[in-house]
GROMACS .gro file of N, CA and C in nm:
model
  441
    1MET      N    1   0.120  -0.100  -0.017
    1MET     CA    2  -0.004  -0.013   0.017
    1MET      C    3   0.113   0.152  -0.008
    2SER      N    4   0.032   0.232  -0.081
    2SER     CA    5   0.182   0.318  -0.061
    2SER      C    6   0.107   0.431  -0.004
    3PRO      N    7   0.182   0.541   0.056
    3PRO     CA    8   0.174   0.645   0.113
    3PRO      C    9   0.047   0.706   0.116
    4LEU      N   10   0.018   0.795   0.132
    4LEU     CA   11  -0.120   0.884   0.131
    4LEU      C   12   0.024   0.996   0.097
    5PRO      N   13  -0.088   1.082  -0.040
    5PRO     CA   14  -0.028   1.181  -0.120
    5PRO      C   15  -0.014   1.305   0.000
    6GLU      N   16   0.106   1.390  -0.040
    6GLU     CA   17   0.152   1.546   0.030
    6GLU      C   18   0.051   1.617  -0.001
    7GLN      N   19   0.030   1.696   0.097
    7GLN     CA   20  -0.081   1.827   0.033
    7GLN      C   21  -0.033   1.933   0.144
    8ARG      N   22   0.001   2.057   0.052
    8ARG     CA   23   0.019   2.203   0.125
    8ARG      C   24  -0.072   2.210   0.292
    9GLY      N   25  -0.020   2.224   0.426
    9GLY     CA   26  -0.097   2.302   0.473
    9GLY      C   27  -0.160   2.424   0.461
   10ASP      N   28  -0.271   2.471   0.574
   10ASP     CA   29  -0.279   2.619   0.625
   10ASP      C   30  -0.190   2.688   0.586
   11GLU      N   31  -0.141   2.641   0.682
   11GLU     CA   32   0.059   2.758   0.684
   11GLU      C   33   0.171   2.718   0.601
   12GLY      N   34   0.162   2.675   0.522
   12GLY     CA   35   0.226   2.652   0.409
   12GLY      C   36   0.297   2.528   0.408
   13GLY      N   37   0.324   2.431   0.494
   13GLY     CA   38   0.380   2.345   0.499
   13GLY      C   39   0.345   2.203   0.456
   14VAL      N   40   0.435   2.088   0.453
   14VAL     CA   41   0.407   1.965   0.373
   14VAL      C   42   0.339   1.920   0.504
   15SER      N   43   0.230   1.844   0.481
   15SER     CA   44   0.141   1.737   0.536
   15SER      C   45   0.084   1.683   0.491
   16ASN      N   46   0.064   1.506   0.529
   16ASN     CA   47  -0.026   1.409   0.456
   16ASN      C   48  -0.153   1.428   0.473
   17SER      N   49  -0.241   1.331   0.417
   17SER     CA   50  -0.418   1.330   0.387
   17SER      C   51  -0.466   1.273   0.552
   18SER      N   52  -0.376   1.194   0.624
   18SER     CA   53  -0.445   1.160   0.735
   18SER      C   54  -0.426   1.302   0.836
   19THR      N   55  -0.320   1.343   0.826
   19THR     CA   56  -0.306   1.482   0.927
   19THR      C   57  -0.428   1.566   0.886
   20LEU      N   58  -0.450   1.613   0.811
   20LEU     CA   59  -0.542   1.712   0.787
   20LEU      C   60  -0.685   1.669   0.814
   21PHE      N   61  -0.675   1.520   0.780
   21PHE     CA   62  -0.865   1.482   0.759
   21PHE      C   63  -0.882   1.479   0.975
   22GLU      N   64  -0.734   1.464   1.057
   22GLU     CA   65  -0.758   1.453   1.197
   22GLU      C   66  -0.762   1.584   1.251
   23GLN      N   67  -0.693   1.666   1.134
   23GLN     CA   68  -0.693   1.847   1.171
   23GLN      C   69  -0.842   1.883   1.192
   24ALA      N   70  -0.910   1.827   1.060
   24ALA     CA   71  -1.048   1.892   1.063
   24ALA      C   72  -1.142   1.786   1.145
   25ALA      N   73  -1.132   1.691   1.194
   25ALA     CA   74  -1.230   1.638   1.271
   25ALA      C   75  -1.210   1.688   1.399
   26LEU      N   76  -1.060   1.699   1.474
   26LEU     CA   77  -1.036   1.803   1.583
   26LEU      C   78  -1.124   1.943   1.559
   27ARG      N   79  -1.109   2.019   1.487
   27ARG     CA   80  -1.179   2.148   1.439
   27ARG      C   81  -1.324   2.133   1.480
   28SER      N   82  -1.382   1.988   1.411
   28SER     CA   83  -1.533   2.006   1.381
   28SER      C   84  -1.627   1.970   1.553
   29CYS      N   85  -1.503   1.910   1.664
   29CYS     CA   86  -1.546   1.872   1.751
   29CYS      C   87  -1.522   1.998   1.828
   30GLN      N   88  -1.460   2.076   1.804
   30GLN     CA   89  -1.436   2.179   1.913
   30GLN      C   90  -1.552   2.341   1.850
   31GLU      N   91  -1.553   2.368   1.731
   31GLU     CA   92  -1.666   2.420   1.675
   31GLU      C   93  -1.805   2.397   1.768
   32PRO      N   94  -1.857   2.515   1.743
   32PRO     CA   95  -2.007   2.510   1.844
   32PRO      C   96  -2.099   2.457   1.700
   33ARG      N   97  -2.181   2.381   1.794
   33ARG     CA   98  -2.314   2.312   1.646
   33ARG      C   99  -2.425   2.341   1.652
   34ALA      N  100  -2.489   2.333   1.534
   34ALA     CA  101  -2.612   2.422   1.564
   34ALA      C  102  -2.696   2.300   1.628
   35ARG      N  103  -2.792   2.331   1.728
   35ARG     CA  104  -2.884   2.213   1.769
   35ARG      C  105  -2.999   2.203   1.614
   36PRO      N  106  -3.011   2.024   1.641
   36PRO     CA  107  -3.123   2.013   1.536
   36PRO      C  108  -3.256   2.042   1.593
   37THR      N  109  -3.341   2.101   1.507
   37THR     CA  110  -3.480   2.152   1.532
   37THR      C  111  -3.550   2.018   1.584
   38VAL      N  112  -3.597   2.030   1.697
   38VAL     CA  113  -3.695   1.963   1.761
   38VAL      C  114  -3.860   1.951   1.696
   39PRO      N  115  -3.932   1.855   1.651
   39PRO     CA  116  -4.051   1.916   1.632
   39PRO      C  117  -4.146   1.903   1.729
   40ASP      N  118  -4.225   2.005   1.681
   40ASP     CA  119  -4.333   2.034   1.831
   40ASP      C  120  -4.451   1.909   1.823
   41PHE      N  121  -4.431   1.799   1.868
   41PHE     CA  122  -4.507   1.664   1.881
   41PHE      C  123  -4.659   1.725   1.957
   42GLN      N  124  -4.663   1.796   2.039
   42GLN     CA  125  -4.806   1.847   2.045
   42GLN      C  126  -4.877   1.915   1.950
   43GLN      N  127  -4.824   2.006   1.885
   43GLN     CA  128  -4.896   2.054   1.743
   43GLN      C  129  -4.905   1.977   1.624
   44LEU      N  130  -4.810   1.867   1.608
   44LEU     CA  131  -4.813   1.758   1.531
   44LEU      C  132  -4.962   1.680   1.559
   45PHE      N  133  -4.959   1.634   1.681
   45PHE     CA  134  -5.050   1.501   1.732
   45PHE      C  135  -5.211   1.626   1.720
   46GLU      N  136  -5.246   1.731   1.749
   46GLU     CA  137  -5.341   1.851   1.734
   46GLU      C  138  -5.393   1.852   1.604
   47LYS      N  139  -5.292   1.881   1.509
   47LYS     CA  140  -5.262   1.924   1.356
   47LYS      C  141  -5.339   1.802   1.264
   48SER      N  142  -5.334   1.651   1.339
   48SER     CA  143  -5.342   1.539   1.277
   48SER      C  144  -5.420   1.514   1.202
   49PRO      N  145  -5.489   1.474   1.091
   49PRO     CA  146  -5.601   1.456   1.040
   49PRO      C  147  -5.744   1.339   1.095
   50GLY      N  148  -5.636   1.257   1.165
   50GLY     CA  149  -5.746   1.150   1.276
   50GLY      C  150  -5.814   1.240   1.369
   51ALA      N  151  -5.902   1.169   1.421
   51ALA     CA  152  -5.987   1.226   1.560
   51ALA      C  153  -5.922   1.172   1.698
   52TYR      N  154  -5.828   1.210   1.754
   52TYR     CA  155  -5.801   1.131   1.869
   52TYR      C  156  -5.802   1.213   1.967
   53LEU      N  157  -5.809   1.116   2.069
   53LEU     CA  158  -5.814   1.159   2.187
   53LEU      C  159  -5.762   1.080   2.305
   54VAL      N  160  -5.686   1.120   2.433
   54VAL     CA  161  -5.574   1.051   2.504
   54VAL      C  162  -5.608   1.082   2.639
   55LEU      N  163  -5.646   0.977   2.724
   55LEU     CA  164  -5.720   0.971   2.847
   55LEU      C  165  -5.618   0.932   2.942
   56THR      N  166  -5.619   0.940   3.099
   56THR     CA  167  -5.510   0.882   3.181
   56THR      C  168  -5.606   0.771   3.201
   57PRO      N  169  -5.531   0.657   3.250
   57PRO     CA  170  -5.579   0.539   3.289
   57PRO      C  171  -5.624   0.547   3.444
   58ASP      N  172  -5.700   0.667   3.500
   58ASP     CA  173  -5.752   0.651   3.629
   58ASP      C  174  -5.902   0.630   3.603
   59ALA      N  175  -5.976   0.706   3.725
   59ALA     CA  176  -6.133   0.613   3.747
   59ALA      C  177  -6.213   0.688   3.628
   60ASP      N  178  -6.141   0.856   3.654
   60ASP     CA  179  -6.241   0.932   3.535
   60ASP      C  180  -6.210   0.933   3.413
   61PHE      N  181  -6.128   0.816   3.350
   61PHE     CA  182  -6.051   0.858   3.223
   61PHE      C  183  -6.015   1.036   3.194
   62THR      N  184  -5.947   1.101   3.255
   62THR     CA  185  -5.945   1.218   3.205
   62THR      C  186  -5.900   1.272   3.113
   63ILE      N  187  -5.934   1.360   3.038
   63ILE     CA  188  -5.905   1.401   2.891
   63ILE      C  189  -5.751   1.479   2.903
   64VAL      N  190  -5.694   1.449   2.825
   64VAL     CA  191  -5.530   1.500   2.850
   64VAL      C  192  -5.477   1.582   2.702
   65ALA      N  193  -5.539   1.488   2.610
   65ALA     CA  194  -5.519   1.571   2.471
   65ALA      C  195  -5.640   1.542   2.370
   66VAL      N  196  -5.626   1.600   2.238
   66VAL     CA  197  -5.705   1.597   2.163
   66VAL      C  198  -5.681   1.644   2.078
   67SER      N  199  -5.742   1.576   1.929
   67SER     CA  200  -5.649   1.663   1.810
   67SER      C  201  -5.784   1.748   1.751
   68ASP      N  202  -5.775   1.805   1.663
   68ASP     CA  203  -5.851   1.887   1.611
   68ASP      C  204  -5.967   1.840   1.532
   69ALA      N  205  -5.922   1.745   1.467
   69ALA     CA  206  -6.058   1.697   1.398
   69ALA      C  207  -6.127   1.619   1.530
   70TYR      N  208  -6.100   1.591   1.631
   70TYR     CA  209  -6.177   1.508   1.722
   70TYR      C  210  -6.255   1.631   1.796
   71LEU      N  211  -6.197   1.736   1.813
   71LEU     CA  212  -6.316   1.842   1.856
   71LEU      C  213  -6.457   1.850   1.752
   72ARG      N  214  -6.354   1.894   1.618
   72ARG     CA  215  -6.482   1.913   1.527
   72ARG      C  216  -6.556   1.810   1.510
   73ALA      N  217  -6.524   1.688   1.511
   73ALA     CA  218  -6.608   1.576   1.526
   73ALA      C  219  -6.756   1.574   1.623
   74THR      N  220  -6.679   1.612   1.750
   74THR     CA  221  -6.764   1.630   1.853
   74THR      C  222  -6.844   1.722   1.887
   75LEU      N  223  -6.780   1.856   1.810
   75LEU     CA  224  -6.871   1.966   1.794
   75LEU      C  225  -6.817   2.064   2.020
   76THR      N  226  -6.688   2.042   1.976
   76THR     CA  227  -6.623   2.080   2.129
   76THR      C  228  -6.493   2.167   2.150
   77ALA      N  229  -6.498   2.236   2.254
   77ALA     CA  230  -6.373   2.333   2.241
   77ALA      C  231  -6.254   2.256   2.357
   78ARG      N  232  -6.110   2.251   2.324
   78ARG     CA  233  -6.024   2.220   2.392
   78ARG      C  234  -6.025   2.260   2.528
   79ALA      N  235  -6.068   2.370   2.541
   79ALA     CA  236  -6.031   2.427   2.646
   79ALA      C  237  -6.166   2.408   2.764
   80ALA      N  238  -6.278   2.337   2.690
   80ALA     CA  239  -6.381   2.317   2.772
   80ALA      C  240  -6.384   2.153   2.803
   81ILE      N  241  -6.293   2.065   2.772
   81ILE     CA  242  -6.282   1.970   2.772
   81ILE      C  243  -6.135   1.874   2.846
   82LEU      N  244  -6.067   1.983   2.847
   82LEU     CA  245  -5.938   1.947   2.891
   82LEU      C  246  -5.914   1.901   3.025
   83GLY      N  247  -5.897   1.821   3.084
   83GLY     CA  248  -5.875   1.795   3.227
   83GLY      C  249  -6.009   1.777   3.332
   84ARG      N  250  -6.121   1.716   3.184
   84ARG     CA  251  -6.219   1.665   3.283
   84ARG      C  252  -6.244   1.541   3.234
   85GLY      N  253  -6.281   1.470   3.320
   85GLY     CA  254  -6.368   1.332   3.300
   85GLY      C  255  -6.407   1.284   3.160
   86LEU      N  256  -6.397   1.178   3.128
   86LEU     CA  257  -6.458   1.133   2.975
   86LEU      C  258  -6.602   1.152   2.970
   87PHE      N  259  -6.657   1.125   3.082
   87PHE     CA  260  -6.769   1.058   3.106
   87PHE      C  261  -6.843   1.194   3.168
   88GLU      N  262  -6.819   1.300   3.216
   88GLU     CA  263  -6.832   1.391   3.284
   88GLU      C  264  -6.866   1.489   3.114
   89VAL      N  265  -6.775   1.489   3.026
   89VAL     CA  266  -6.789   1.561   2.945
   89VAL      C  267  -6.884   1.474   2.840
   90PHE      N  268  -6.887   1.372   2.809
   90PHE     CA  269  -6.997   1.292   2.729
   90PHE      C  270  -7.101   1.165   2.826
   91PRO      N  271  -7.161   1.200   2.908
   91PRO     CA  272  -7.247   1.155   2.998
   91PRO      C  273  -7.382   1.100   2.895
   92ASP      N  274  -7.415   0.970   2.957
   92ASP     CA  275  -7.536   0.919   2.853
   92ASP      C  276  -7.641   1.030   2.875
   93ASN      N  277  -7.765   0.985   2.775
   93ASN     CA  278  -7.870   1.066   2.757
   93ASN      C  279  -7.952   1.053   2.896
   94PRO      N  280  -7.945   1.186   2.974
   94PRO     CA  281  -8.033   1.162   3.084
   94PRO      C  282  -8.175   1.123   3.083
   95ALA      N  283  -8.236   1.165   2.916
   95ALA     CA  284  -8.350   1.156   2.888
   95ALA      C  285  -8.393   1.018   2.854
   96ASP      N  286  -8.308   0.883   2.818
   96ASP     CA  287  -8.308   0.808   2.752
   96ASP      C  288  -8.288   0.683   2.889
   97PRO      N  289  -8.391   0.623   2.984
   97PRO     CA  290  -8.348   0.536   3.094
   97PRO      C  291  -8.252   0.461   2.997
   98ASN      N  292  -8.274   0.391   2.912
   98ASN     CA  293  -8.184   0.236   2.882
   98ASN      C  294  -8.051   0.270   2.803
   99ALA      N  295  -8.015   0.440   2.841
   99ALA     CA  296  -7.906   0.447   2.800
   99ALA      C  297  -7.785   0.380   2.838
  100THR      N  298  -7.691   0.285   2.765
  100THR     CA  299  -7.584   0.223   2.796
  100THR      C  300  -7.440   0.263   2.755
  101GLY      N  301  -7.430   0.382   2.687
  101GLY     CA  302  -7.303   0.400   2.648
  101GLY      C  303  -7.210   0.409   2.710
  102THR      N  304  -7.242   0.461   2.811
  102THR     CA  305  -7.116   0.522   2.913
  102THR      C  306  -7.098   0.371   2.992
  103ARG      N  307  -7.176   0.324   2.992
  103ARG     CA  308  -7.122   0.158   3.079
  103ARG      C  309  -7.053   0.101   2.989
  104ASN      N  310  -7.073   0.037   2.879
  104ASN     CA  311  -7.040  -0.004   2.765
  104ASN      C  312  -6.884   0.028   2.709
  105LEU      N  313  -6.860   0.181   2.725
  105LEU     CA  314  -6.750   0.219   2.669
  105LEU      C  315  -6.648   0.239   2.814
  106ARG      N  316  -6.706   0.254   2.914
  106ARG     CA  317  -6.600   0.195   3.029
  106ARG      C  318  -6.575   0.063   3.052
  107ALA      N  319  -6.692  -0.002   3.017
  107ALA     CA  320  -6.605  -0.187   3.043
  107ALA      C  321  -6.508  -0.197   2.916
  108SER      N  322  -6.554  -0.157   2.819
  108SER     CA  323  -6.405  -0.162   2.679
  108SER      C  324  -6.306  -0.128   2.744
  109LEU      N  325  -6.278   0.042   2.842
  109LEU     CA  326  -6.176   0.111   2.856
  109LEU      C  327  -6.123  -0.003   2.967
  110GLY      N  328  -6.236  -0.045   3.055
  110GLY     CA  329  -6.130  -0.135   3.160
  110GLY      C  330  -6.032  -0.245   3.076
  111ARG      N  331  -6.132  -0.292   3.010
  111ARG     CA  332  -6.050  -0.482   2.937
  111ARG      C  333  -5.904  -0.422   2.852
  112ALA      N  334  -5.929  -0.277   2.783
  112ALA     CA  335  -5.800  -0.262   2.700
  112ALA      C  336  -5.716  -0.200   2.855
  113LEU      N  337  -5.720  -0.229   2.967
  113LEU     CA  338  -5.645  -0.133   3.071
  113LEU      C  339  -5.606  -0.294   3.097
  114ALA      N  340  -5.660  -0.343   3.106
  114ALA     CA  341  -5.656  -0.514   3.201
  114ALA      C  342  -5.561  -0.625   3.102
  115THR      N  343  -5.583  -0.635   2.976
  115THR     CA  344  -5.539  -0.691   2.879
  115THR      C  345  -5.421  -0.629   2.824
  116HIS      N  346  -5.401  -0.496   2.813
  116HIS     CA  347  -5.298  -0.431   2.711
  116HIS      C  348  -5.306  -0.439   2.592
  117ALA      N  349  -5.410  -0.445   2.524
  117ALA     CA  350  -5.457  -0.437   2.396
  117ALA      C  351  -5.593  -0.388   2.369
  118PRO      N  352  -5.624  -0.355   2.243
  118PRO     CA  353  -5.739  -0.318   2.190
  118PRO      C  354  -5.864  -0.368   2.195
  119ASP      N  355  -5.960  -0.278   2.236
  119ASP     CA  356  -6.054  -0.328   2.254
  119ASP      C  357  -6.132  -0.272   2.149
  120THR      N  358  -6.230  -0.339   2.089
  120THR     CA  359  -6.323  -0.288   1.944
  120THR      C  360  -6.458  -0.313   2.027
  121MET      N  361  -6.539  -0.195   1.968
  121MET     CA  362  -6.699  -0.196   2.030
  121MET      C  363  -6.728  -0.182   1.885
  122ALA      N  364  -6.861  -0.167   1.884
  122ALA     CA  365  -6.948  -0.180   1.769
  122ALA      C  366  -6.951  -0.018   1.714
  123VAL      N  367  -6.986   0.056   1.627
  123VAL     CA  368  -7.034   0.159   1.592
  123VAL      C  369  -7.151   0.241   1.626
  124ARG      N  370  -7.163   0.315   1.729
  124ARG     CA  371  -7.286   0.346   1.777
  124ARG      C  372  -7.327   0.459   1.782
  125PRO      N  373  -7.454   0.500   1.762
  125PRO     CA  374  -7.483   0.657   1.729
  125PRO      C  375  -7.487   0.724   1.817
  126ALA      N  376  -7.469   0.869   1.868
  126ALA     CA  377  -7.426   0.968   1.989
  126ALA      C  378  -7.512   1.093   1.954
  127LYS      N  379  -7.558   1.170   2.058
  127LYS     CA  380  -7.662   1.244   2.036
  127LYS      C  381  -7.553   1.405   2.095
  128LEU      N  382  -7.504   1.455   2.025
  128LEU     CA  383  -7.398   1.587   2.075
  128LEU      C  384  -7.513   1.682   2.080
  129ARG      N  385  -7.517   1.782   2.193
  129ARG     CA  386  -7.603   1.916   2.166
  129ARG      C  387  -7.469   2.018   2.150
  130ARG      N  388  -7.516   2.100   2.008
  130ARG     CA  389  -7.422   2.186   1.953
  130ARG      C  390  -7.491   2.298   2.044
  131GLN      N  391  -7.393   2.432   2.041
  131GLN     CA  392  -7.404   2.554   2.079
  131GLN      C  393  -7.580   2.608   2.070
  132GLU      N  394  -7.592   2.619   1.881
  132GLU     CA  395  -7.687   2.648   1.858
  132GLU      C  396  -7.842   2.571   1.842
  133PHE      N  397  -7.802   2.467   1.886
  133PHE     CA  398  -7.905   2.368   1.931
  133PHE      C  399  -7.934   2.342   2.034
  134ARG      N  400  -7.901   2.407   2.128
  134ARG     CA  401  -7.902   2.437   2.265
  134ARG      C  402  -8.042   2.483   2.283
  135ALA      N  403  -8.043   2.572   2.233
  135ALA     CA  404  -8.186   2.748   2.233
  135ALA      C  405  -8.326   2.585   2.249
  136ARG      N  406  -8.312   2.522   2.089
  136ARG     CA  407  -8.421   2.429   2.058
  136ARG      C  408  -8.440   2.326   2.115
  137ARG      N  409  -8.321   2.252   2.209
  137ARG     CA  410  -8.297   2.144   2.257
  137ARG      C  411  -8.332   2.051   2.177
  138GLN      N  412  -8.245   2.061   2.008
  138GLN     CA  413  -8.250   1.991   1.936
  138GLN      C  414  -8.117   1.884   1.939
  139PRO      N  415  -8.107   1.762   1.998
  139PRO     CA  416  -7.962   1.702   1.956
  139PRO      C  417  -7.944   1.694   1.799
  140LEU      N  418  -7.789   1.694   1.780
  140LEU     CA  419  -7.713   1.658   1.670
  140LEU      C  420  -7.659   1.527   1.638
  141ALA      N  421  -7.756   1.450   1.600
  141ALA     CA  422  -7.688   1.305   1.581
  141ALA      C  423  -7.567   1.288   1.491
  142ARG      N  424  -7.485   1.214   1.564
  142ARG     CA  425  -7.354   1.166   1.492
  142ARG      C  426  -7.310   1.024   1.514
  143SER      N  427  -7.246   0.970   1.439
  143SER     CA  428  -7.208   0.842   1.485
  143SER      C  429  -7.050   0.835   1.416
  144TRP      N  430  -6.981   0.760   1.531
  144TRP     CA  431  -6.859   0.666   1.508
  144TRP      C  432  -6.803   0.569   1.588
  145PRO      N  433  -6.707   0.500   1.531
  145PRO     CA  434  -6.649   0.378   1.631
  145PRO      C  435  -6.606   0.415   1.748
  146ARG      N  436  -6.638   0.394   1.866
  146ARG     CA  437  -6.592   0.360   2.006
  146ARG      C  438  -6.466   0.264   1.986
  147ALA      N  439  -6.368   0.296   2.056
  147ALA     CA  440  -6.266   0.156   2.130
  147ALA      C  441  -6.171   0.180   2.229
   0.00000   0.00000   0.00000
């Protein structure tokens, strides 16, 4: 194997390529580097196209994060639901004595926590009260899968 070719260094002296590489490596370690930009994961989550809700695994299933798509789908506002329990925000219809939505969803969430696996529920209709419908007491019907 032949020796590395000689090159002129910054000071005009002769040095081989390995020395220049070592000098450049040493300089790059000593120079301050710009930190890589860290993505704003909260903004990425909130702006994602999917309707997502993040709950704590406590007894109330407290809402700690929500995507904009979820807010649009449920006709809610982030400030109005963050920090509140899921079933406080979305209770069963008090006018329906046979309502089982919260009981079924609570059971499904309990199974998911116990098994550490997804638990799938059938799509169920849900009636949401939108601000302009409240004055007339007319619920707005929407459906989505609950899991």
